[in-house]
Short mmCIF file of C-alpha atoms in Angstrom, two decimals:
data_model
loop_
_atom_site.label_atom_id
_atom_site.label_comp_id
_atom_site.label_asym_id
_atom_site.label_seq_id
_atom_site.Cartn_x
_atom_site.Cartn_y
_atom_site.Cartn_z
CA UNK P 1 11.01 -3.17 -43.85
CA UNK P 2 9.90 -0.70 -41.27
CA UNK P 3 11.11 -0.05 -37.70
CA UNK P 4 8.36 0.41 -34.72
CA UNK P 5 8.99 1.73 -31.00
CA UNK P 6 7.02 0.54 -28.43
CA UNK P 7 7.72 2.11 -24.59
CA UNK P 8 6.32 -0.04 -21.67
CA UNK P 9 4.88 2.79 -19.31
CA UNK P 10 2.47 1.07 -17.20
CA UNK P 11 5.09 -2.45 -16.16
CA UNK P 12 8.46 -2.75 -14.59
CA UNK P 13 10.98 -4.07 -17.39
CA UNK P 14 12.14 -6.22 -15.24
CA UNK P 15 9.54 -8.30 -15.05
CA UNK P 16 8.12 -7.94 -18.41
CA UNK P 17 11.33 -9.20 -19.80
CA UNK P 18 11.41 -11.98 -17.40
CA UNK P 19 14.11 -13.94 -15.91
CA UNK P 20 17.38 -13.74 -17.91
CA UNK P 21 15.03 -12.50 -20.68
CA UNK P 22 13.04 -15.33 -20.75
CA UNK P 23 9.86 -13.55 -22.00
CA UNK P 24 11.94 -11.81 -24.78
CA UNK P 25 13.40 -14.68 -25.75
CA UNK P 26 9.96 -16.67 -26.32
CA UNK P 27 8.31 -13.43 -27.93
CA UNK P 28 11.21 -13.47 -30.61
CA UNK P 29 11.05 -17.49 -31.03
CA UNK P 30 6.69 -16.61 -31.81
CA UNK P 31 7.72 -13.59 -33.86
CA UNK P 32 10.63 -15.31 -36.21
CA UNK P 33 10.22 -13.20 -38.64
CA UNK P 34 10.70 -9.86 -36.84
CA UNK P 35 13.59 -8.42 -35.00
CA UNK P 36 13.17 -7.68 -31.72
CA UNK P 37 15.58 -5.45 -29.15
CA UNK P 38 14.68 -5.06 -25.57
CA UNK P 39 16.47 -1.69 -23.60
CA UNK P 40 14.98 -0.21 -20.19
CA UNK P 41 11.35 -0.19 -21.16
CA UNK P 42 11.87 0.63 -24.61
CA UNK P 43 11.02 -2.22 -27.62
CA UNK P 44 12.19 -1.59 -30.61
CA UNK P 45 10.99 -3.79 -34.11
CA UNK P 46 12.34 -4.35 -37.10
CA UNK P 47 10.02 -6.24 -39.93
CA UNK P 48 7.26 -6.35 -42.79
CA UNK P 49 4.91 -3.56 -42.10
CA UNK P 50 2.43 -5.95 -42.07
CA UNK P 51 3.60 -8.35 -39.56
CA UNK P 52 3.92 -5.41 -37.12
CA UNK P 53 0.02 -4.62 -35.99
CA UNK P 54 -0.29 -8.64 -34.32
CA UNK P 55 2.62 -7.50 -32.40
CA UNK P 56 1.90 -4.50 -31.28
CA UNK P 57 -1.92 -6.27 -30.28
CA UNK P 58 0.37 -9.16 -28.17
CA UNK P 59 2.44 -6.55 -26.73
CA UNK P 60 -0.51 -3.77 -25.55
CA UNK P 61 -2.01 -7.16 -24.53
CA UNK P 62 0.43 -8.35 -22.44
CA UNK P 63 1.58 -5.19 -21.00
CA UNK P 64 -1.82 -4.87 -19.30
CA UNK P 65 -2.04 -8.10 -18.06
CA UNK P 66 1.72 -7.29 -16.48
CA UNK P 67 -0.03 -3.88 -15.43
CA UNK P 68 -2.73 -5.83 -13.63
CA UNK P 69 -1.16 -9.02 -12.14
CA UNK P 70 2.66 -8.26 -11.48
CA UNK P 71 3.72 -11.09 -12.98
CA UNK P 72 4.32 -12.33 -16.68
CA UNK P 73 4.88 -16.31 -17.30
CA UNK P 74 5.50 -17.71 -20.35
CA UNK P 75 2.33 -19.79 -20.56
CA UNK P 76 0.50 -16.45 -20.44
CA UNK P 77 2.55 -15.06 -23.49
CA UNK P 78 2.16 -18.31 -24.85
CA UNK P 79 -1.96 -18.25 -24.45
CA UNK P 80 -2.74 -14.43 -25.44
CA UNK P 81 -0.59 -15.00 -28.85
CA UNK P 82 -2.65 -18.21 -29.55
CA UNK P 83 -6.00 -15.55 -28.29
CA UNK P 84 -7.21 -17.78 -25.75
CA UNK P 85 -9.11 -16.30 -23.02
CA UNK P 86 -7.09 -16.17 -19.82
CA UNK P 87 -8.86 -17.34 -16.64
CA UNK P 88 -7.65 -15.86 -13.17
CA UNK P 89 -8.85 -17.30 -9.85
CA UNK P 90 -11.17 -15.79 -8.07
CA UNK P 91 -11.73 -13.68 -4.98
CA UNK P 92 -14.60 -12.12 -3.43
CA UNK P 93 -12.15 -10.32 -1.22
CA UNK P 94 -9.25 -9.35 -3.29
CA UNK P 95 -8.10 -5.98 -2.92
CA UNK P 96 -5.65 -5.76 -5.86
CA UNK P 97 -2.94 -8.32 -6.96
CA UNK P 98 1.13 -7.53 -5.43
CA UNK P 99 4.20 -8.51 -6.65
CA UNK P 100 5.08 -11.23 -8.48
CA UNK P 101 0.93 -12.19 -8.77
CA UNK P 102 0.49 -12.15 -4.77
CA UNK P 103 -2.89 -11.98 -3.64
CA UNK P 104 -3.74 -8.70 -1.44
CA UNK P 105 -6.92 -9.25 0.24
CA UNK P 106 -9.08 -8.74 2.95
CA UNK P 107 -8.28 -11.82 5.43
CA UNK P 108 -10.95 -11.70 8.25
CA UNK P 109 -14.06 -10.13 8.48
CA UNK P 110 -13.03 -6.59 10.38
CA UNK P 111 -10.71 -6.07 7.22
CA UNK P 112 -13.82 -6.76 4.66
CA UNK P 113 -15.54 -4.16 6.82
CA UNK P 114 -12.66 -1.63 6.34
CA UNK P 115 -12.81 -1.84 2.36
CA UNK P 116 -16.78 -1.25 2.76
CA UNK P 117 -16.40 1.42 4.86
CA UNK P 118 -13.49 3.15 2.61
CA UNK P 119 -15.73 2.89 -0.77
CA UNK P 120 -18.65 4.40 1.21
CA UNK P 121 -16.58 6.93 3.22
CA UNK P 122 -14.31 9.94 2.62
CA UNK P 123 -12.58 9.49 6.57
CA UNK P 124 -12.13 5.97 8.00
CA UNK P 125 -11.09 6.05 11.34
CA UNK P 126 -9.33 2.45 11.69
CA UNK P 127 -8.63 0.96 15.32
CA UNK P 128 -7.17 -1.81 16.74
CA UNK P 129 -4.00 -4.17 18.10
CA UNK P 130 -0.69 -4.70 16.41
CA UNK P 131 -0.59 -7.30 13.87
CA UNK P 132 -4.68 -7.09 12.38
CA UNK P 133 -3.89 -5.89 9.04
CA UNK P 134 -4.88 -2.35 9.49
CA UNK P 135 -2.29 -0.33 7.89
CA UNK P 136 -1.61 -3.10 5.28
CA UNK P 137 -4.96 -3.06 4.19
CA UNK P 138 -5.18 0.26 4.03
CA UNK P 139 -2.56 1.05 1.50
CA UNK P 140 -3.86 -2.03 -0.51
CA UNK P 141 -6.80 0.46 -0.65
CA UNK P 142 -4.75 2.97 -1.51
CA UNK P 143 -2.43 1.80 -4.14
CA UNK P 144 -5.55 -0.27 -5.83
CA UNK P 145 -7.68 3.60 -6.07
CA UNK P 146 -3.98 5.01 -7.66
CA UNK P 147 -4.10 1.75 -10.10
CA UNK P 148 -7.49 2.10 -11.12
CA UNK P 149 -6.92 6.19 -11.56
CA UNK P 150 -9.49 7.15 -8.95
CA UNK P 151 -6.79 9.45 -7.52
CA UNK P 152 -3.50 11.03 -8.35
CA UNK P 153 -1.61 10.04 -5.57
CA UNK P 154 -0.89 8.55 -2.50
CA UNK P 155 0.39 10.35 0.86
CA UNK P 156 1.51 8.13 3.82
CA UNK P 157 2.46 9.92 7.34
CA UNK P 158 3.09 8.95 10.47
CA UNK P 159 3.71 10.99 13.81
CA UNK P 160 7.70 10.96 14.64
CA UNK P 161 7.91 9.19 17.64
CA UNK P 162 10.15 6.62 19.15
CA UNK P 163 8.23 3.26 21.03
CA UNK P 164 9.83 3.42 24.52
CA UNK P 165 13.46 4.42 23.31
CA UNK P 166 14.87 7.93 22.78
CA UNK P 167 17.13 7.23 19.56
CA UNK P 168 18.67 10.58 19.83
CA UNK P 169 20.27 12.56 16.66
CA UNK P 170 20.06 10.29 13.36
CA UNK P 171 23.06 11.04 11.25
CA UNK P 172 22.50 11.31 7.68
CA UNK P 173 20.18 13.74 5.30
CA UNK P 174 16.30 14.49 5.74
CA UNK P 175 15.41 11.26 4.46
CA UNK P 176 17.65 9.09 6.18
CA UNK P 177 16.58 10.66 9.07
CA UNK P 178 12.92 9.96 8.84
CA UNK P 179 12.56 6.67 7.04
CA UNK P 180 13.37 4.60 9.92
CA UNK P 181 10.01 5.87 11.35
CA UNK P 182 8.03 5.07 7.53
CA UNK P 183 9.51 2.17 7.10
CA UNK P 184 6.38 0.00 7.86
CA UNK P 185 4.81 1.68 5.14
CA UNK P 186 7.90 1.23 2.49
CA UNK P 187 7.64 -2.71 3.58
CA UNK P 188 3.75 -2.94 2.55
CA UNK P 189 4.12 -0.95 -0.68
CA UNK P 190 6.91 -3.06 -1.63
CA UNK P 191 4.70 -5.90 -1.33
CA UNK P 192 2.29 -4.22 -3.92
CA UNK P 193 4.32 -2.80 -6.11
CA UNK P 194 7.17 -3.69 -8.11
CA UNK P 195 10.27 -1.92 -6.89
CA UNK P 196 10.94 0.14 -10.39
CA UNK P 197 7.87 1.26 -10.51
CA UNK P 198 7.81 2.07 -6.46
CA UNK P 199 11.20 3.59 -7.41
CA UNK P 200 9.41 5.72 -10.19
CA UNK P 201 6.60 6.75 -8.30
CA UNK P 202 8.73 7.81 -5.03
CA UNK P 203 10.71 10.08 -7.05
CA UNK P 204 7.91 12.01 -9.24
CA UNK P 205 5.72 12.19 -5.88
CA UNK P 206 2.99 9.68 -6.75
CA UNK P 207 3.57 8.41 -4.02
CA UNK P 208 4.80 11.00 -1.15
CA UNK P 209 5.84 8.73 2.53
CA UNK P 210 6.58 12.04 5.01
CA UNK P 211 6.37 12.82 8.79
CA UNK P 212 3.62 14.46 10.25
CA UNK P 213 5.20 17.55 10.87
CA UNK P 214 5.37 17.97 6.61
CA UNK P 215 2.04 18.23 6.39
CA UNK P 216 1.15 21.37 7.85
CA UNK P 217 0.09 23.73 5.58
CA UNK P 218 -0.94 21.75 2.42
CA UNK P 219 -3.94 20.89 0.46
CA UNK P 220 -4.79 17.07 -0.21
CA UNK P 221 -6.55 17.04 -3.13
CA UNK P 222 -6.86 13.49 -5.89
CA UNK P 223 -5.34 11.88 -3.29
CA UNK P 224 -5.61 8.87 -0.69
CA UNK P 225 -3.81 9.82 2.63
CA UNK P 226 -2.80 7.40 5.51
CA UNK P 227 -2.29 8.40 8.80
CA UNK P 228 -0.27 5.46 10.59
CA UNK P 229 0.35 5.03 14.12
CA UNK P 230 -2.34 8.01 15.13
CA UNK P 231 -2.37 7.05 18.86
CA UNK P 232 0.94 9.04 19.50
CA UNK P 233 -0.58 12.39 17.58
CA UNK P 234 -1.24 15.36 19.98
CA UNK P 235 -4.89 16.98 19.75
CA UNK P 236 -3.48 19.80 17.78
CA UNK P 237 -1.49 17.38 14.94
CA UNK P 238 -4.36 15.45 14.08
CA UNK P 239 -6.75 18.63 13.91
CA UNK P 240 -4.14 19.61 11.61
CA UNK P 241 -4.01 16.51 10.20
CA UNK P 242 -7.51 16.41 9.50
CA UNK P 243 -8.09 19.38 7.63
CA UNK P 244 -5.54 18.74 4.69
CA UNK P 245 -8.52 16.73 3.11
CA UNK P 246 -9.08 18.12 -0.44
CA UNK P 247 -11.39 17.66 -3.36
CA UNK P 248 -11.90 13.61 -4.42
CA UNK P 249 -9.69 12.96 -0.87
CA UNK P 250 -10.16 10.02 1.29
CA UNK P 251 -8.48 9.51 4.15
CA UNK P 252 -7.79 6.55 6.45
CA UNK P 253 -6.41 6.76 9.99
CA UNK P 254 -4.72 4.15 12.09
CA UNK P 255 -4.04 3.21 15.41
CA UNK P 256 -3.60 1.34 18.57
CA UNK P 257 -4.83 2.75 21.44
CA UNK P 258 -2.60 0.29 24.04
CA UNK P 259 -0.03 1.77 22.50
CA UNK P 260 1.01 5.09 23.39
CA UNK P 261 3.98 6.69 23.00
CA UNK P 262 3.11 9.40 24.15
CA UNK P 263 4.59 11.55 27.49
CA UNK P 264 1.44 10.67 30.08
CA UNK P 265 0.64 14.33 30.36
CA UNK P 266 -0.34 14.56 26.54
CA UNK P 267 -3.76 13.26 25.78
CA UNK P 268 -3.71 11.31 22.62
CA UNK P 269 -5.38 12.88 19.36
CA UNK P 270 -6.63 9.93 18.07
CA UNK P 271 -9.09 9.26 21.05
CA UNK P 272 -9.84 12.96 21.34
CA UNK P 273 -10.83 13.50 17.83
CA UNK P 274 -12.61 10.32 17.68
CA UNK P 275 -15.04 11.34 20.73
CA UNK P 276 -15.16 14.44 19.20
CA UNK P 277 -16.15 13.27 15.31
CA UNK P 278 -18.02 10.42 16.70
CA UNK P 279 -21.53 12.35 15.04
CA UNK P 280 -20.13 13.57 12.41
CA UNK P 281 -21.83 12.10 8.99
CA UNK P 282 -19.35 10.85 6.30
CA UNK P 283 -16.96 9.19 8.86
CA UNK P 284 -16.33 5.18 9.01
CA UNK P 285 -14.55 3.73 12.34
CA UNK P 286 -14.02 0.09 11.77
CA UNK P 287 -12.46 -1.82 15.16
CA UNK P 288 -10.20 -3.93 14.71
CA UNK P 289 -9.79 -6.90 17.60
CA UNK P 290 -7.32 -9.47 18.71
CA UNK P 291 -9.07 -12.06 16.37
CA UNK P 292 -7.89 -9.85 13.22
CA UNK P 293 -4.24 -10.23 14.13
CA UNK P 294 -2.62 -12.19 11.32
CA UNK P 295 0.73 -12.02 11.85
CA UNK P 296 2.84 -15.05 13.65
CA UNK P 297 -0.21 -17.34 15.87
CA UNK P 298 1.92 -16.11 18.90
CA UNK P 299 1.42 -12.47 18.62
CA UNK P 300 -2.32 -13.00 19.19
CA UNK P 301 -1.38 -14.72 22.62
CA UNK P 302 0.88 -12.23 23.51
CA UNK P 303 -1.84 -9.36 22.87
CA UNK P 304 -4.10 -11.96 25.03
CA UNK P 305 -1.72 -12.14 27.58
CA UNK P 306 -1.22 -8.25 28.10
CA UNK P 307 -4.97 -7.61 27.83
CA UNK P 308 -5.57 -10.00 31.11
CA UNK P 309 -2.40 -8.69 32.84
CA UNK P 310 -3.55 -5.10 32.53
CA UNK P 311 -6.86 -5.88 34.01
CA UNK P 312 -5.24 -7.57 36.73
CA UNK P 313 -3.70 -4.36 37.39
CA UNK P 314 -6.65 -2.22 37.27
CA UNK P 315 -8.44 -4.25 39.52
CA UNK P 316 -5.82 -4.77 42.26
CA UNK P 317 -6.25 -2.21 44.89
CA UNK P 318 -4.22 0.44 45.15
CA UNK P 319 -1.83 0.95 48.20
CA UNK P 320 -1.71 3.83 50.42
CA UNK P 321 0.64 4.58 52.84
CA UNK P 322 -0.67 5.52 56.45
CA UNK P 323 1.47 7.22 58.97
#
């Protein structure tokens, strides 16, 4: 009888194990003859020395399909001991697969063109109305390059503004102060990544979610950065912003441009450096429209709506008074 650690680096536990330890339970009812114990992400076996190599061949199996899809059933543990081939659905525009097996992909055509223009681009300017899938797609891009080890990490920023309402001092430490700005970009990667493993990567900097003002000074190398919410930079942040690109960087920036924040007498940086880049070689711009929105069917009739009012307003004539 020997005794054989296995750790689980690459899955959440959670669900690996399954629900109530339902995989564990079915891997020890296929395995009868071994004794299995299940802690954190840490499998320990008891047995023959040579029952333990099919095991270990199931497990490293099933830890990458885990890895891969997010989700573990008992049919698939069922089908990779037996070694039948496993057949997945699918997708000519699947970005990666999220949480519990959820499809990420690109939905209409403007978010298609946004994938292109990231794997043929190192900048990716990416414009358009609330609701088109902008910043969601772009950290699907982002979290499938950290999955398939194309970078080290992931940096997410956005500029530190409030939308029409002046919040004033937010109690609490650095964090709690800023992640009611970021968290847009916590509710996406939750979506793609299991929330141990989010945990994990959060706290050893994988993944780094920070305001604008955080990135001054610093060098962006391996990594995929995400500007969100670009429209309410100044001309000087998103210079600065700009410039952090390192070796094997790509960068995507978002942003709205009916959607200001701004105080009127600052000119947004996000038009500015887009006029000013618009020759440069090496940079993707991918615009977004009101037929991309794929949120609630009612937000695309609300953008609708505002679009005609404000061109109501522009071409009403103006009023003067006369003395």
């Amino acid at each position: 009888m020997i005794e054989q650690t296995f750790i689980l680096e690459h899955v959440d536990p959670v669900i690996f194990y399954g629900v109530n330890n339902s995989n564990m339970s079915l891997l020890k009812t296929l395995f009868p003859k071994l004794r299995i114990a299940a802690r954190g992400n840490v499998i320990k076996v008891i047995g023959e020395e040579s029952q333990i190599p099919e095991f270990k061949n199931v497990l490293e199996q099933l830890e990458k399909y885990c890895a891969e899809y997010n989700v573990l059933t008992e049919d698939v543990i069922l089908d990779i001991t037996k070694g039948k081939e496993l057949k997945q659905a699918k997708s000519d525009n699947l970005i990666l697969h999220g949480v519990n097996g959820k499809l990420i992909q690109a939905r209409t055509e403007n978010q298609q063109k946004l994938v292109t223009a990231f794997e043929k681009n190192d900048l990716v300017f990416a414009i358009g109305p609330a609701g088109s899938g902008k910043t969601y797609t772009a950290i699907a891009l982002a979290v499938r390059a950290l999955k398939n080890k194309e970078v080290r990490k992931i940096i997410l920023s956005r500029p530190a503004v409030e939308a029409g309402e002046k919040l004033g001092f937010l109690p609490g430490d650095m964090k709690e102060k800023i992640d009611p700005y970021l968290q847009p970009l916590y509710d996406a990667l939750e979506d793609m990544i299991p929330v141990a493993k989010l945990k994990d990567y959060i706290e050893n900097n994988v993944i780094q979610i920070a305001p604008l003002a955080f990135m001054r000074g610093r060098t962006l190398n391996d990594a995929v950065i995400i500007l969100d919410e670009a429209q309410n930079t100044t001309t000087q942040q998103i210079k600065m912003f700009l410039t952090r690109l390192g070796m094997n960087g790509k960068m995507i920036v978002t942003g709205d441009v009916t959607q200001i924040d701004l105080p009127a007498s600052q000119t947004s940086g996000l038009t500015h450096s887009m006029n000013i880049l618009k020759n440069v070689s090496g940079i993707g711009k991918i615009e977004f429209n009101k037929k991309d929105i794929v949120r609630h069917k009612l937000v695309q009739k609300i953008v609708d709506a505002y679009e005609k009012n404000e061109k109501k307003e522009k071409e009403r004539p103006k009023v003067t008074n006369s003395k």
